[in-house]
Coordinates of C-alpha atoms in Angstrom, one line a residue:
Chain A
M1 CA -31.9 4.5 -15.0
V2 CA -29.5 7.0 -13.4
N3 CA -30.7 6.6 -9.8
K4 CA -30.7 2.8 -10.0
R5 CA -27.0 2.7 -10.9
P6 CA -24.7 2.3 -7.9
C7 CA -22.4 5.2 -7.3
Y8 CA -18.9 4.5 -8.8
C9 CA -17.4 7.9 -7.6
Y10 CA -14.9 6.3 -5.3
L11 CA -13.7 4.0 -8.0
F12 CA -12.2 6.6 -10.3
P13 CA -8.5 5.8 -9.8
F14 CA -7.2 9.3 -9.2
G15 CA -4.6 8.0 -6.7
L16 CA -2.7 6.7 -9.6
G17 CA -0.6 8.5 -12.1
H18 CA 1.2 11.3 -10.2
S19 CA 0.0 14.0 -12.6
G20 CA -0.7 16.3 -9.7
V21 CA -4.1 17.3 -11.0
H22 CA -6.2 18.7 -8.2
N23 CA -9.6 17.9 -9.7
P24 CA -9.0 14.7 -11.5
L25 CA -12.6 14.3 -12.3
E26 CA -12.3 17.2 -14.7
A27 CA -9.0 16.3 -16.4
G28 CA -9.8 12.6 -17.0
Q29 CA -7.5 9.7 -17.2
S30 CA -5.1 8.8 -20.0
P31 CA -4.0 5.2 -21.0
A32 CA -0.8 5.7 -19.1
D33 CA -2.6 6.3 -15.8
L34 CA -4.6 3.1 -16.1
Q35 CA -1.5 1.1 -17.2
Q36 CA 0.1 2.0 -13.8
I37 CA -2.3 -0.4 -12.0
G38 CA 0.1 -3.2 -11.1
A39 CA -2.4 -6.1 -11.2
L40 CA -3.7 -4.8 -14.5
A41 CA -0.2 -4.8 -16.0
V42 CA 0.2 -8.5 -15.3
N43 CA -3.1 -9.4 -16.9
P44 CA -2.2 -10.8 -20.3
L45 CA -5.0 -8.8 -21.9
G46 CA -4.3 -5.7 -19.8
D47 CA -3.6 -3.5 -22.9
R48 CA -6.8 -4.6 -24.6
I49 CA -8.8 -3.8 -21.5
V50 CA -7.2 -0.3 -21.2
D51 CA -7.9 0.2 -24.9
S52 CA -11.6 -0.5 -24.3
F53 CA -11.9 2.7 -22.2
F54 CA -10.7 4.8 -25.2
P55 CA -13.0 4.1 -28.1
D56 CA -12.6 6.1 -31.3
G57 CA -9.0 6.7 -30.7
N58 CA -9.5 9.3 -28.0
H59 CA -6.6 10.0 -25.7
R60 CA -8.5 10.8 -22.5
V61 CA -11.5 9.3 -20.8
D62 CA -13.6 11.5 -18.6
F63 CA -15.6 10.3 -15.6
P64 CA -18.9 9.6 -17.4
G65 CA -17.0 7.6 -20.1
F66 CA -15.2 5.6 -17.4
V67 CA -18.5 4.8 -15.7
R68 CA -20.1 3.8 -19.0
V69 CA -17.5 1.1 -19.5
L70 CA -17.7 -0.1 -16.0
A71 CA -21.5 -0.2 -16.2
H72 CA -21.2 -3.1 -18.6
F73 CA -20.2 -5.2 -15.6
R74 CA -23.2 -4.4 -13.5
P75 CA -25.1 -7.6 -12.6
V76 CA -28.3 -8.0 -14.6
D77 CA -31.5 -6.9 -12.8
E78 CA -34.0 -9.7 -12.5
E79 CA -36.8 -8.0 -14.1
D80 CA -39.1 -9.4 -16.8
P81 CA -37.7 -8.3 -20.2
G82 CA -41.2 -8.0 -21.4
M83 CA -41.9 -5.2 -18.9
R84 CA -39.2 -3.0 -20.3
D85 CA -40.1 -0.1 -22.4
P86 CA -39.0 -1.1 -26.0
K87 CA -38.5 2.6 -26.9
Q88 CA -35.7 3.0 -24.3
P89 CA -32.2 2.0 -25.4
E90 CA -31.0 -1.3 -24.1
P91 CA -29.2 -0.9 -20.7
L92 CA -25.4 -1.2 -20.9
N93 CA -25.4 -4.3 -18.8
S94 CA -27.7 -6.3 -21.0
R95 CA -26.5 -9.7 -22.3
T96 CA -26.1 -8.3 -25.8
N97 CA -24.0 -5.4 -24.6
K98 CA -21.8 -7.6 -22.4
L99 CA -21.2 -9.8 -25.4
R100 CA -20.4 -6.8 -27.5
F101 CA -17.8 -5.7 -25.0
A102 CA -16.1 -9.1 -25.1
F103 CA -16.3 -9.0 -28.9
Q104 CA -14.5 -5.7 -29.0
L105 CA -11.7 -7.2 -27.0
Y106 CA -11.1 -9.5 -29.9
D107 CA -11.9 -7.1 -32.8
L108 CA -8.7 -5.1 -32.9
D109 CA -9.5 -2.8 -35.8
R110 CA -13.1 -2.4 -34.9
D111 CA -14.5 -3.4 -38.2
G112 CA -17.2 -5.6 -36.7
K113 CA -15.5 -8.9 -37.6
I114 CA -12.9 -11.0 -35.9
S115 CA -10.6 -12.1 -38.7
R116 CA -8.2 -15.1 -38.4
Q117 CA -5.3 -12.6 -38.0
E118 CA -6.9 -10.8 -35.1
M119 CA -7.8 -14.1 -33.4
L120 CA -4.1 -15.0 -33.8
Q121 CA -2.9 -11.7 -32.3
V122 CA -5.2 -11.9 -29.3
L123 CA -4.3 -15.5 -28.7
R124 CA -0.6 -14.5 -28.8
L125 CA -1.3 -11.9 -26.1
M126 CA -2.9 -14.5 -23.8
V127 CA -0.2 -17.2 -24.1
G128 CA 3.0 -15.0 -24.6
V129 CA 5.9 -17.1 -25.8
Q130 CA 4.8 -20.4 -24.3
V131 CA 3.1 -21.7 -27.5
T132 CA 4.6 -22.2 -31.0
E133 CA 3.3 -20.3 -34.1
E134 CA 2.0 -23.5 -35.7
Q135 CA 0.0 -24.6 -32.7
L136 CA -1.4 -21.1 -32.3
E137 CA -2.4 -21.0 -36.0
S138 CA -4.1 -24.3 -35.9
I139 CA -6.1 -23.2 -32.8
A140 CA -7.1 -19.9 -34.5
D141 CA -8.1 -21.7 -37.7
R142 CA -10.2 -24.2 -35.8
T143 CA -11.9 -21.6 -33.7
V144 CA -12.8 -19.4 -36.7
Q145 CA -14.0 -22.4 -38.7
E146 CA -16.3 -23.6 -35.9
A147 CA -17.9 -20.2 -35.3
D148 CA -18.0 -19.0 -38.9
E149 CA -21.4 -19.8 -40.5
D150 CA -21.5 -17.7 -43.7
G151 CA -18.1 -18.8 -44.8
D152 CA -16.4 -15.4 -45.0
G153 CA -13.4 -16.5 -43.0
A154 CA -14.2 -14.2 -40.1
V155 CA -16.5 -14.2 -37.1
S156 CA -19.1 -11.5 -37.1
F157 CA -20.9 -10.4 -33.9
L158 CA -24.0 -12.5 -34.7
E159 CA -21.9 -15.6 -35.2
F160 CA -20.0 -14.8 -31.9
T161 CA -23.3 -14.5 -30.1
K162 CA -24.6 -17.7 -31.5
S163 CA -21.5 -19.7 -30.5
L164 CA -21.9 -18.4 -26.9
E165 CA -25.7 -18.7 -26.7
K166 CA -25.6 -21.3 -23.9
M167 CA -23.1 -19.3 -21.8
N168 CA -24.2 -17.8 -18.6
I169 CA -22.8 -14.4 -19.5
E170 CA -24.8 -12.6 -17.0
Q171 CA -22.9 -14.2 -14.2
K172 CA -19.5 -14.5 -15.7
M173 CA -19.3 -10.9 -16.9
S174 CA -20.6 -9.3 -13.8
I175 CA -19.0 -7.7 -10.8
R176 CA -21.0 -7.3 -7.7
V177 CA -20.3 -4.3 -5.6
L178 CA -20.5 -4.8 -1.8
K179 CA -23.0 -2.6 0.0
Chain B
M1 CA -3.3 54.9 28.2
F2 CA -0.7 55.8 30.8
L3 CA -2.6 53.9 33.5
L4 CA -2.6 50.8 31.4
L5 CA 1.1 50.7 30.8
P6 CA 2.5 49.6 34.1
F7 CA -0.4 47.2 34.5
D8 CA 0.3 45.8 31.1
S9 CA 3.9 45.2 31.6
L10 CA 3.3 43.5 34.9
I11 CA 1.0 41.0 33.3
V12 CA 3.4 40.5 30.4
N13 CA 6.2 40.0 32.8
L14 CA 4.3 37.5 34.9
L15 CA 3.2 35.6 31.8
G16 CA 6.8 35.5 30.5
I17 CA 8.2 34.3 33.8
S18 CA 5.6 31.6 34.3
L19 CA 6.0 30.3 30.8
T20 CA 9.7 30.1 31.1
V21 CA 9.5 28.4 34.5
L22 CA 6.9 26.0 33.1
F23 CA 9.1 25.2 30.1
T24 CA 12.2 24.7 32.0
L25 CA 10.5 22.4 34.5
L26 CA 9.1 20.4 31.7
L27 CA 12.4 20.1 29.9
V28 CA 14.1 19.0 33.1
F29 CA 11.3 16.5 33.8
I30 CA 11.6 15.1 30.4
I31 CA 15.3 15.3 29.5
V32 CA 16.8 14.1 32.7
P33 CA 14.8 10.8 32.8
A34 CA 15.7 10.4 29.1
I35 CA 19.4 10.5 30.0
F36 CA 19.1 7.9 32.6
G37 CA 16.5 5.8 30.8
V38 CA 13.9 6.2 33.5
S39 CA 10.2 6.7 32.8
F40 CA 7.7 8.3 35.2
G41 CA 4.7 6.7 33.4
I42 CA 3.3 10.1 32.5
R43 CA 2.9 9.1 28.8
K44 CA 0.9 5.9 29.7
L45 CA -1.4 7.9 31.8
Y46 CA -1.9 10.4 29.0
M47 CA -2.7 7.6 26.6
K48 CA -5.4 6.1 29.0
T49 CA -7.0 9.5 29.4
L50 CA -7.1 10.0 25.6
L51 CA -8.7 6.6 25.0
K52 CA -11.5 7.5 27.4
I53 CA -12.1 10.7 25.6
F54 CA -12.2 9.0 22.2
A55 CA -14.6 6.4 23.4
W56 CA -16.9 9.2 24.7
A57 CA -16.6 11.0 21.4
T58 CA -17.5 7.9 19.3
L59 CA -20.5 7.3 21.5
R60 CA -21.8 10.8 20.9
M61 CA -21.4 10.5 17.2
E62 CA -23.2 7.1 17.1
R63 CA -26.0 8.6 19.0
G64 CA -26.2 11.5 16.7
A65 CA -26.2 9.2 13.6
K66 CA -28.9 7.1 15.1
E67 CA -31.1 10.1 15.6
K68 CA -30.8 11.1 12.0
N69 CA -31.1 7.5 10.9
H70 CA -28.0 7.4 8.7
Q71 CA -25.1 5.1 8.5
L72 CA -22.1 6.2 10.3
Y73 CA -19.3 4.0 9.0
K74 CA -18.2 3.3 5.5
P75 CA -17.6 -0.5 5.4
Y76 CA -15.1 -0.6 2.6
T77 CA -12.0 -1.5 4.5
N78 CA -11.3 -4.7 2.7
G79 CA -12.4 -3.9 -0.8
I80 CA -15.6 -2.9 -2.4
I81 CA -16.4 -5.8 -4.7
A82 CA -17.2 -9.4 -4.1
K83 CA -14.2 -11.5 -5.3
D84 CA -14.0 -15.2 -5.6
P85 CA -10.7 -16.6 -4.5
T86 CA -10.5 -19.2 -7.2
S87 CA -7.5 -19.9 -9.5
L88 CA -7.2 -19.2 -13.2
E89 CA -7.7 -22.9 -14.1
E90 CA -10.8 -23.4 -12.0
E91 CA -12.5 -20.3 -13.2
I92 CA -11.9 -20.9 -16.9
K93 CA -13.1 -24.6 -16.5
E94 CA -16.3 -23.3 -14.9
I95 CA -16.8 -20.8 -17.7
R96 CA -16.4 -23.5 -20.3
R97 CA -18.7 -25.9 -18.4
S98 CA -21.5 -23.4 -18.2
G99 CA -21.2 -22.7 -21.9
S100 CA -21.1 -26.1 -23.6
S101 CA -23.4 -29.0 -23.3
K102 CA -20.8 -31.6 -24.4
A103 CA -19.0 -33.5 -21.6
L104 CA -15.7 -31.8 -20.6
D105 CA -12.7 -34.1 -20.8
N106 CA -9.3 -32.9 -19.9
T107 CA -8.1 -32.4 -23.4
P108 CA -6.5 -29.0 -23.8
E109 CA -8.3 -26.7 -26.1
F110 CA -9.3 -23.1 -26.6
E111 CA -12.8 -21.6 -26.3
L112 CA -14.0 -18.1 -27.3
S113 CA -15.4 -17.8 -23.8
D114 CA -12.0 -17.9 -22.2
I115 CA -11.6 -14.2 -22.7
F116 CA -14.3 -13.6 -20.1
Y117 CA -11.9 -14.6 -17.3
F118 CA -9.2 -12.1 -18.2
C119 CA -11.7 -9.4 -19.0
R120 CA -13.4 -9.7 -15.6
K121 CA -10.2 -10.0 -13.7
G122 CA -8.9 -6.8 -15.4
M123 CA -12.1 -4.9 -14.5
E124 CA -11.9 -6.1 -10.9
T125 CA -8.4 -4.7 -10.6
I126 CA -9.4 -1.4 -12.0
M127 CA -12.2 -1.1 -9.5
D128 CA -10.3 -2.3 -6.5
D129 CA -6.6 -2.2 -6.8
E130 CA -4.8 -4.2 -4.1
V131 CA -1.5 -2.5 -4.3
T132 CA -2.4 1.2 -4.3
K133 CA -4.6 0.6 -1.2
R134 CA -1.4 0.0 0.7
F135 CA -0.1 3.4 -0.1
S136 CA -2.8 5.5 1.4
A137 CA -3.3 5.9 5.1
E138 CA -5.3 3.3 7.0
E139 CA -8.9 4.3 7.8
L140 CA -10.0 4.4 11.4
E141 CA -13.2 3.0 12.8
S142 CA -13.7 5.7 15.3
W143 CA -12.7 9.3 15.3
N144 CA -9.7 10.4 17.2
L145 CA -10.5 14.1 17.3
L146 CA -8.0 15.0 14.6
S147 CA -9.7 16.6 11.6
R148 CA -7.2 15.0 9.2
T149 CA -8.7 11.6 10.0
N150 CA -12.2 12.7 9.7
Y151 CA -13.3 11.0 6.5
N152 CA -16.9 10.4 7.0
F153 CA -17.8 11.3 10.5
Q154 CA -20.3 14.0 10.0
Y155 CA -22.6 13.9 13.0
I156 CA -20.7 16.1 15.3
S157 CA -22.5 17.9 18.1
L158 CA -21.6 21.2 19.7
R159 CA -19.9 19.5 22.6
L160 CA -17.7 17.5 20.4
T161 CA -16.7 20.5 18.3
V162 CA -15.7 22.3 21.5
L163 CA -13.7 19.3 22.6
W164 CA -12.1 19.2 19.2
G165 CA -11.3 22.9 19.4
L166 CA -9.7 22.4 22.8
G167 CA -7.7 19.6 21.3
V168 CA -6.4 21.8 18.6
L169 CA -5.4 24.4 21.1
I170 CA -3.5 21.9 23.3
R171 CA -1.8 20.3 20.3
Y172 CA -0.7 23.4 18.5
C173 CA -0.1 25.8 21.3
F174 CA 1.3 23.6 24.1
L175 CA 2.5 20.3 22.7
L176 CA 4.0 21.5 19.4
P177 CA 6.4 24.1 20.9
L178 CA 7.3 21.7 23.6
R179 CA 8.1 19.0 21.1
I180 CA 10.0 21.2 18.8
A181 CA 12.1 22.4 21.8
L182 CA 12.8 18.8 22.7
A183 CA 13.7 17.8 19.2
F184 CA 16.0 20.7 18.9
T185 CA 17.7 19.7 22.1
G186 CA 18.0 16.1 21.1
I187 CA 19.5 16.8 17.7
S188 CA 22.0 19.4 18.9
L189 CA 23.1 17.1 21.8
L190 CA 23.6 14.3 19.3
V191 CA 25.7 16.4 17.0
V192 CA 27.8 18.0 19.8
G193 CA 28.1 14.8 21.8
T194 CA 29.2 12.6 18.9
T195 CA 31.7 15.2 17.7
L196 CA 33.2 15.4 21.2
V197 CA 33.4 11.7 21.6
G198 CA 35.1 11.6 18.2
Y199 CA 38.1 13.3 19.6
L200 CA 38.8 10.5 22.1
P201 CA 41.3 7.8 21.1
N202 CA 39.8 4.5 19.9
G203 CA 39.1 2.1 22.7
R204 CA 36.5 0.7 25.0
F205 CA 35.8 4.0 26.7
K206 CA 35.1 5.6 23.4
E207 CA 32.7 2.9 22.4
F208 CA 30.9 3.0 25.7
L209 CA 30.5 6.8 25.5
S210 CA 29.4 6.8 21.9
K211 CA 26.7 4.1 22.6
H212 CA 25.3 6.1 25.4
V213 CA 25.4 9.5 23.7
H214 CA 23.5 7.9 20.8
L215 CA 21.0 6.3 23.1
M216 CA 20.4 9.4 25.1
C217 CA 19.6 11.5 22.1
Y218 CA 17.3 9.0 20.6
R219 CA 15.4 8.8 23.9
I220 CA 15.0 12.6 23.9
C221 CA 13.7 12.4 20.3
V222 CA 11.3 9.7 21.4
R223 CA 9.9 12.0 24.0
A224 CA 9.8 14.8 21.4
L225 CA 7.3 12.8 19.4
T226 CA 5.5 11.5 22.5
A227 CA 6.1 8.0 21.3
I228 CA 4.7 5.3 23.6
I229 CA 6.5 2.1 22.7
T230 CA 6.0 -1.4 24.0
Y231 CA 8.9 -3.7 23.4
H232 CA 8.3 -7.4 23.4
D233 CA 10.9 -10.2 23.7
R234 CA 13.8 -8.0 24.4
K235 CA 16.0 -11.1 24.9
N236 CA 16.1 -11.5 21.1
R237 CA 17.7 -8.1 20.5
P238 CA 20.3 -7.9 17.7
R239 CA 23.9 -8.6 18.5
N240 CA 27.2 -7.5 16.9
G241 CA 27.9 -8.9 13.5
G242 CA 24.2 -9.3 12.8
L243 CA 21.7 -7.6 10.5
C244 CA 18.5 -6.1 12.0
V245 CA 15.6 -6.2 9.5
A246 CA 12.3 -4.5 10.1
N247 CA 9.2 -3.4 8.2
H248 CA 9.2 0.2 7.2
T249 CA 6.4 2.7 7.8
S250 CA 8.1 6.0 8.4
P251 CA 11.5 7.5 9.1
I252 CA 10.6 7.4 12.8
D253 CA 11.1 3.7 12.8
V254 CA 14.9 4.4 13.1
I255 CA 14.4 6.5 16.2
I256 CA 12.1 3.9 17.7
L257 CA 14.5 1.0 17.3
A258 CA 17.6 2.9 18.1
S259 CA 16.3 4.1 21.4
D260 CA 16.3 0.6 22.7
G261 CA 19.5 -0.8 21.3
Y262 CA 22.8 0.1 19.7
Y263 CA 22.8 0.0 15.9
A264 CA 24.9 1.1 13.0
M265 CA 22.9 2.9 10.4
V266 CA 23.0 2.4 6.7
G267 CA 22.0 5.1 4.2
Q268 CA 22.7 7.6 1.5
V269 CA 24.7 10.7 2.3
H270 CA 22.3 13.8 2.3
G271 CA 23.0 17.4 2.3
G272 CA 21.8 20.0 4.8
L273 CA 20.9 19.2 8.4
M274 CA 20.8 15.4 7.7
G275 CA 24.3 15.6 6.3
V276 CA 25.6 17.4 9.4
I277 CA 24.1 14.8 11.7
Q278 CA 25.5 11.9 9.6
R279 CA 29.0 13.3 9.5
A280 CA 28.9 13.9 13.3
M281 CA 27.6 10.4 14.0
V282 CA 30.2 8.6 12.0
K283 CA 33.0 10.3 14.1
A284 CA 31.9 8.5 17.2
C285 CA 31.3 5.0 15.8
P286 CA 31.3 3.4 12.4
H287 CA 28.1 3.8 10.4
V288 CA 27.8 2.9 6.7
W289 CA 27.0 5.9 4.6
F290 CA 27.0 5.7 0.8
E291 CA 27.5 8.4 -1.7
R292 CA 24.8 8.8 -4.3
S293 CA 26.9 7.3 -7.0
E294 CA 27.8 4.3 -4.9
V295 CA 24.3 3.3 -4.2
K296 CA 23.7 2.1 -7.8
D297 CA 26.6 -0.3 -7.6
R298 CA 25.2 -3.4 -5.9
H299 CA 28.5 -5.2 -5.6
L300 CA 30.1 -2.2 -3.8
V301 CA 27.1 -2.0 -1.4
A302 CA 27.2 -5.7 -0.7
K303 CA 31.0 -5.6 -0.1
R304 CA 30.9 -2.8 2.4
L305 CA 28.0 -4.3 4.3
T306 CA 29.8 -7.7 4.4
E307 CA 33.0 -6.0 5.7
H308 CA 31.0 -4.3 8.4
V309 CA 29.2 -7.4 9.5
Q310 CA 32.3 -9.6 9.6
D311 CA 34.0 -7.2 12.1
K312 CA 32.6 -8.4 15.4
S313 CA 33.5 -5.2 17.2
K314 CA 31.1 -3.2 15.1
L315 CA 27.4 -2.7 15.9
P316 CA 24.6 -4.6 14.1
I317 CA 23.3 -3.0 11.0
L318 CA 19.8 -1.6 10.8
I319 CA 18.2 -2.0 7.4
F320 CA 14.7 -1.8 5.9
P321 CA 14.5 -4.2 3.0
E322 CA 11.1 -3.0 1.6
G323 CA 12.9 0.0 0.3
T324 CA 10.0 2.3 0.8
C325 CA 7.3 3.3 3.3
I326 CA 4.2 1.2 3.5
N327 CA 1.1 2.1 5.3
N328 CA 1.5 -0.5 8.1
T329 CA -1.3 -2.8 7.1
S330 CA 0.9 -5.2 5.2
V331 CA 4.5 -6.1 4.4
M332 CA 5.7 -5.9 0.8
M333 CA 8.4 -7.8 -1.0
F334 CA 11.8 -7.6 0.7
K335 CA 14.7 -6.8 -1.7
K336 CA 17.1 -9.7 -1.7
G337 CA 20.3 -7.7 -1.5
S338 CA 20.7 -7.7 2.3
F339 CA 19.9 -11.4 2.5
E340 CA 22.8 -12.4 0.2
I341 CA 25.5 -11.2 2.7
G342 CA 25.3 -14.3 4.9
A343 CA 25.0 -12.6 8.2
T344 CA 22.6 -13.7 11.0
V345 CA 19.3 -11.8 10.5
Y346 CA 17.4 -10.5 13.5
P347 CA 13.8 -9.7 12.3
V348 CA 11.9 -7.0 14.0
A349 CA 8.2 -6.3 13.6
I350 CA 6.8 -2.8 14.2
K351 CA 3.1 -2.2 14.4
Y352 CA 1.7 1.3 14.9
D353 CA -1.6 2.0 16.6
P354 CA -3.2 4.6 14.3
Q355 CA -5.7 5.8 16.9
F356 CA -3.3 8.4 18.3
G357 CA -1.6 9.5 15.2
D358 CA -0.9 8.0 11.8
A359 CA 2.8 7.5 11.4
F360 CA 2.7 6.5 7.8
W361 CA 4.8 8.8 5.5
N362 CA 3.1 9.1 2.1
S363 CA 6.1 10.5 0.3
S364 CA 4.2 11.4 -2.8
K365 CA 1.8 13.6 -0.8
Y366 CA 3.9 15.2 2.0
G367 CA 7.5 16.3 2.1
M368 CA 9.7 15.5 5.1
V369 CA 9.1 18.8 7.0
T370 CA 5.3 18.6 6.6
Y371 CA 5.4 15.0 7.7
L372 CA 7.3 15.9 10.9
L373 CA 5.0 18.7 11.7
R374 CA 2.0 16.4 11.3
M375 CA 3.7 13.9 13.6
M376 CA 4.3 16.6 16.2
T377 CA 0.8 17.8 16.1
S378 CA -0.8 14.4 16.6
W379 CA -1.7 13.2 20.0
A380 CA 1.0 10.6 20.3
I381 CA 2.7 7.8 18.4
V382 CA 1.8 4.5 19.9
C383 CA 3.5 1.3 18.6
S384 CA 4.6 -2.2 19.5
V385 CA 7.9 -3.7 18.7
W386 CA 8.5 -7.4 18.6
Y387 CA 12.0 -8.8 18.5
L388 CA 11.9 -12.1 16.7
P389 CA 14.4 -14.9 17.2
P390 CA 17.4 -14.8 14.8
M391 CA 17.3 -16.5 11.5
T392 CA 20.1 -17.7 9.2
R393 CA 20.0 -18.8 5.6
E394 CA 19.7 -22.5 5.1
K395 CA 21.9 -24.5 2.7
D396 CA 19.2 -25.2 0.1
E397 CA 17.6 -21.8 0.2
D398 CA 18.5 -18.9 -2.1
A399 CA 18.4 -15.3 -1.1
V400 CA 14.8 -14.7 -2.3
Q401 CA 13.4 -17.6 -0.4
F402 CA 15.2 -16.6 2.7
A403 CA 13.9 -13.0 2.3
N404 CA 10.3 -14.3 1.9
R405 CA 10.7 -16.5 5.0
V406 CA 11.8 -13.6 7.1
K407 CA 9.0 -11.5 5.7
S408 CA 6.4 -14.0 6.6
A409 CA 7.7 -14.2 10.1
I410 CA 7.5 -10.4 10.5
A411 CA 4.0 -10.2 8.9
R412 CA 2.7 -13.0 11.2
Q413 CA 4.0 -11.4 14.4
G414 CA 2.8 -7.9 13.6
G415 CA -0.6 -9.0 12.4
L416 CA 0.1 -7.6 8.9
V417 CA -0.9 -9.0 5.5
D418 CA 1.9 -10.7 3.7
L419 CA 1.9 -9.4 0.2
L420 CA 3.8 -10.7 -2.8
W421 CA 4.0 -7.3 -4.5
D422 CA 7.1 -5.1 -4.7
G423 CA 6.8 -1.8 -2.9
G424 CA 8.5 -0.2 -5.9
L425 CA 5.3 -0.7 -7.8
K426 CA 4.0 2.6 -6.7
R427 CA 6.7 4.2 -8.8
E428 CA 7.9 1.8 -11.5
K429 CA 6.2 -0.5 -14.0
V430 CA 5.6 -4.1 -13.1
K431 CA 8.1 -6.7 -14.1
D432 CA 7.2 -9.0 -16.9
T433 CA 7.8 -12.2 -15.0
F434 CA 4.4 -12.0 -13.3
K435 CA 2.6 -11.7 -16.6
E436 CA 4.6 -14.7 -17.9
E437 CA 3.3 -16.8 -15.1
Q438 CA -0.3 -16.1 -16.0
Q439 CA 0.5 -16.8 -19.6
K440 CA 2.2 -20.1 -18.7
L441 CA -0.9 -21.2 -16.7
Y442 CA -3.2 -20.4 -19.5
S443 CA -1.1 -22.0 -22.2
K444 CA -1.2 -25.3 -20.3
M445 CA -5.0 -25.2 -20.6
I446 CA -5.1 -24.7 -24.3
V447 CA -2.1 -26.8 -25.5
G448 CA -1.3 -29.0 -22.5
N449 CA 2.2 -29.7 -21.2
H450 CA 5.3 -30.5 -23.3
E451 CA 4.9 -34.2 -22.7
D452 CA 1.4 -34.3 -24.0
R453 CA 2.4 -32.5 -27.1
S454 CA 5.2 -34.9 -28.0
R455 CA 2.9 -37.8 -27.6
S456 CA 0.2 -36.5 -29.9

């Protein structure tokens, strides 16, 4: 697994954040360092994406952690899933793990469910002030209703996966690194 | 021991005399032509010789790499990931199309899959940041025998190392002292000359002398850096009452432009040596120097610049609207302040050739003195300057649009990438207006326009 992964060493953004650290690979990155990336700051979901690098409320991410997050976006290898050793843990860039990454962007409190309130908050991030509260609420209600199957008023990970089963996740959530 | 002494002192004496003679001759050969604006073409010959040596060095390295069967060049000049240049709308539509089997009409709605677009875009920018790339020095495709530009050229044979060592010797032991001596001469002549001219009564003679004193000293400084400059379209040079606008790569830009024309400088008052030079210069002819406190007051700055520009007897102002040094591969957003004044703008494009020495000043990495030392120990500074035809603001244009028009013209001429981003981004946080644009585009997709809403 390790030698198949392309080397992301040059990606670690140690040019940003003038912290003056000489070996940035040791000290790690903080949320503020990542937020300094200009084009990320104009992404409406920029804060959610930065958050995804710091699971469990940590305040720094080291290089292996950074690579683990980026590894979700590796294009899927075209190998027969039946050939894979079932005892080995699923690779980070599998369909399930990509979906789980997207799920976590919605699930603000990390409780495994997207409630109507969380859906509303993420929607508000994406549209800013352009949409009224009523419109947004009706959209959130509709979306949760459509996806919710067990009637608990929230979208669990399984329901999320089911509603996106036809989606070509492998292509849409992959970034190809040029050789 | 006693036998060595007279022998020793003879050698030392001879060495001392020959060095002094050499230095004086060189100074005379370089300063006198500078005063009269004449060139012997020595620098061009020097440049051609260097190019031949670099080509030979690259060949040797390619041969060495081939023998060891490795890749020599790192092909990451334009980004390391494959990006699709599609818009927000198109991408989200595509994502929705690939996810649902129902026919897609144009009714605005929200899908859970929309988040994939923002997610991927965000990750792409973390991997390959367009803006920060502009603030590190440009990478070369072949090695120029300076160890500071040796990023990935590892296959160096013995011959090449000897050549490099010779290069180090020449640059540090011969060129550097020569250049420092020239720079010292140039700056002291400037200070002394302008102070002397300042004692003359105001009039045409004073103007004439001050112009030529400035020009002479800038020319000496140009030779102090071994700058080989090619000027294009000199008929478009800025005139009195105009504003000269150029892209900014390093403080040397000022010397390069001012050695071919007469300009009034704009800037903040500094302390130390810079302060002395500034005070001396303003005695000979009017430059615009601002105190630290005045710089924040935009109206005051605009007023003083307007006053200067309206007085046709004063020289054209030289200004760099990017506000910061960029690495000369692109032009960043021009600040609109100088374009609101209403003067004729004379755009100038400056493009450096990084093969002989990288002129970009990375102010977060190097201080001014380190930077100047690096400049003086490079082979040479080679650049091209294009004088573009003058532009004025049109009636239906506002300052920002005018600034962008000028910026595009400069980028096009210099072969630089025309970027929307603000150079201040390397220090400050991004303005929210850019994020709002993205949010506006996305809202249209999920709720439609105002007209659609009122209808339903």
